[in-house]
Coordinates of C-alpha atoms in Angstrom, one line a residue:
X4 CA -43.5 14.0 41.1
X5 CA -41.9 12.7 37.6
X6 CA -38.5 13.5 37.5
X7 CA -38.4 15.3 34.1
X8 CA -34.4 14.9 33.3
X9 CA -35.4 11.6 31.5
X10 CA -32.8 9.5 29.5
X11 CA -34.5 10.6 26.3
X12 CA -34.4 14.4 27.4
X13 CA -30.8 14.5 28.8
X14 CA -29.5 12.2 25.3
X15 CA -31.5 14.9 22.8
X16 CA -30.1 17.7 25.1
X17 CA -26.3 16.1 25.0
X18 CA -26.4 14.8 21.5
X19 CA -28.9 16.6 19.8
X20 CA -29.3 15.5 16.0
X21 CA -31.1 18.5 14.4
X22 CA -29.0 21.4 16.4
X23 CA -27.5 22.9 13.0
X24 CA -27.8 25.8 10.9
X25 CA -30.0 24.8 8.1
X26 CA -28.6 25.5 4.2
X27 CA -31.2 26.0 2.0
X28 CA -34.2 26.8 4.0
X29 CA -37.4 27.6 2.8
X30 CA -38.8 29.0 6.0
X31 CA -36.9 30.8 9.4
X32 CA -38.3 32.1 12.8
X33 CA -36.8 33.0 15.7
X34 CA -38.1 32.2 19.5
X35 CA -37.5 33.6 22.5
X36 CA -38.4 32.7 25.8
X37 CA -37.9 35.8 27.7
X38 CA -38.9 34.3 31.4
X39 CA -35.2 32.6 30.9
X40 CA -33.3 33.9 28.0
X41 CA -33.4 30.5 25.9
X42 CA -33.0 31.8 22.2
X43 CA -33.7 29.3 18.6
X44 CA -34.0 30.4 15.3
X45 CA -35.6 27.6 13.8
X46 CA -35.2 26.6 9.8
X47 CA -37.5 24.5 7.7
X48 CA -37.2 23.0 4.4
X49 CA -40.8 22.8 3.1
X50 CA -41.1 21.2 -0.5
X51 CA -44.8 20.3 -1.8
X52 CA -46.3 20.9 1.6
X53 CA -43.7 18.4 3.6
X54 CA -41.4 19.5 5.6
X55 CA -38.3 17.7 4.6
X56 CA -36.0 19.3 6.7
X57 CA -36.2 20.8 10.6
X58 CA -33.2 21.9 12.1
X59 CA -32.2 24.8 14.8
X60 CA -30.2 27.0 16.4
X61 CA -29.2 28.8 19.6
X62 CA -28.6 28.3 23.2
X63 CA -30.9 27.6 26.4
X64 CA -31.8 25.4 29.3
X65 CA -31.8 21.3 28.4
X66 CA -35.6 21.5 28.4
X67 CA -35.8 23.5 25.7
X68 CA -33.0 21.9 23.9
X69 CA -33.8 18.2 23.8
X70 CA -37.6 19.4 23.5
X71 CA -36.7 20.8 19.8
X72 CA -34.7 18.3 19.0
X73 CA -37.4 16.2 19.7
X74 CA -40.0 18.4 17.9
X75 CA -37.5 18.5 15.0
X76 CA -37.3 14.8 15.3
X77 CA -40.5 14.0 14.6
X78 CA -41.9 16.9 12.0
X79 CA -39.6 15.6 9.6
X80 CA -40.6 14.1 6.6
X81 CA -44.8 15.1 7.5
X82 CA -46.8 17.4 6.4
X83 CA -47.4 20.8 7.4
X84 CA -51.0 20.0 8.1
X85 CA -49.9 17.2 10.4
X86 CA -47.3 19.2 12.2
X87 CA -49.4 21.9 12.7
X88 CA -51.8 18.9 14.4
X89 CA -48.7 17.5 16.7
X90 CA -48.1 21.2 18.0
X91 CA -51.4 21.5 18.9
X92 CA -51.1 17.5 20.8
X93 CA -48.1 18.9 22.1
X94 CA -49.1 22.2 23.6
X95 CA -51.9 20.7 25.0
X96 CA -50.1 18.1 26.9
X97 CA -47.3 20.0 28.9
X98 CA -50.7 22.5 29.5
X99 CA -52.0 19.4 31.3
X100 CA -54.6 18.4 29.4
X101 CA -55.6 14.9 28.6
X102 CA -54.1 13.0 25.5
X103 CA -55.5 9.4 24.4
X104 CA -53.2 7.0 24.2
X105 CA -53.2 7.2 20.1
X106 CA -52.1 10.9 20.8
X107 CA -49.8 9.7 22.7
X108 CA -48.4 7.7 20.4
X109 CA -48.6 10.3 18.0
X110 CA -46.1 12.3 19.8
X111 CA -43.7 9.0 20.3
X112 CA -40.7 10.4 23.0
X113 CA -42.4 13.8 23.2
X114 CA -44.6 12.4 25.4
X115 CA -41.8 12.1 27.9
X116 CA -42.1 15.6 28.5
X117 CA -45.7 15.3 29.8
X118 CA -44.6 15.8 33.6
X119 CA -43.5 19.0 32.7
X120 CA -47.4 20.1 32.8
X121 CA -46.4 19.7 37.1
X122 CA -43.9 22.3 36.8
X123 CA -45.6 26.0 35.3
X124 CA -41.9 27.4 35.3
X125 CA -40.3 24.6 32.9
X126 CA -43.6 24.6 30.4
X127 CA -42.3 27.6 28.4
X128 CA -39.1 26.2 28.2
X129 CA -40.8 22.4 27.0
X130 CA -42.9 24.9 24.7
X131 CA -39.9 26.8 22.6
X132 CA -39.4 24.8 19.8
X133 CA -43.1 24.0 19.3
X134 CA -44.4 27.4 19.6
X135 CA -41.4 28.7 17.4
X136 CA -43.1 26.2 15.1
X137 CA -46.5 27.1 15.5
X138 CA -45.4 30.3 14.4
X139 CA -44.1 29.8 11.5
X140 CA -46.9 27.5 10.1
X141 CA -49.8 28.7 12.1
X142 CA -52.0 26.9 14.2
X143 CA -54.4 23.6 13.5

């Protein structure tokens, strides 16, 4: 089995770049993952339909930490319509389905997570950020 403590995962969970409280935000939700107590309020800055700004809050395991960061990373400067499409990539891979490799690609280190789909305890905490997004901006 993968070990899922990649370098990626452990250098967004160490030195995470979008772990901040967000000034001027346009849009806030909060997540919970009640299974292990890992807490995020996450803030958006949505101008013309772009988010132009993802940033978050709160504590929890380094799974769900470097996997917002991550998810923060890369929603940045796109759309809401395309976000909304890389959550749905996203919750489909650590659910185990099958991504092509342009998917894939799409999710750029996200995909490092994909192992994650082995391990039914760690998903929700791989799932956090995203579905704390999904929330916010509705689903694809």
């Amino acid at each position: 089995m993968a070990n899922i403590y990649t370098a990626a995962l452990m250098e967004h969970n160490a030195h995470p770049d979008y772990k901040y409280d967000l000034e001027g935000a346009t849009d806030e939700h909060e997540g919970v993952n009640p299974s292990c107590g890992d807490e995020m309020v996450l803030k958006l800055r949505v101008e013309n339909g772009v988010i132009e700004e993802a940033a978050f809050t709160g504590h929890g395991c380094a799974v769900s930490q470097a996997s917002a960061d991550m998810m923060a990373d890369l929603v940045t400067g796109e759309t809401v319509e395309e976000a909304r499409r890389l959550c749905g990539l996203f919750m489909k891979m650590v659910k185990g389905e099958q991504l092509t490799e342009d998917e894939k690609e799409d999710l750029d280190e996200a995909t490092q997570l994909e192992s994650i789909s082995h391990m039914p305890a760690r998903v929700k905490c791989a799932e956090l950020g995203w579905r704390t997004l999904t929330e916010m901006i509705g689903e694809e």
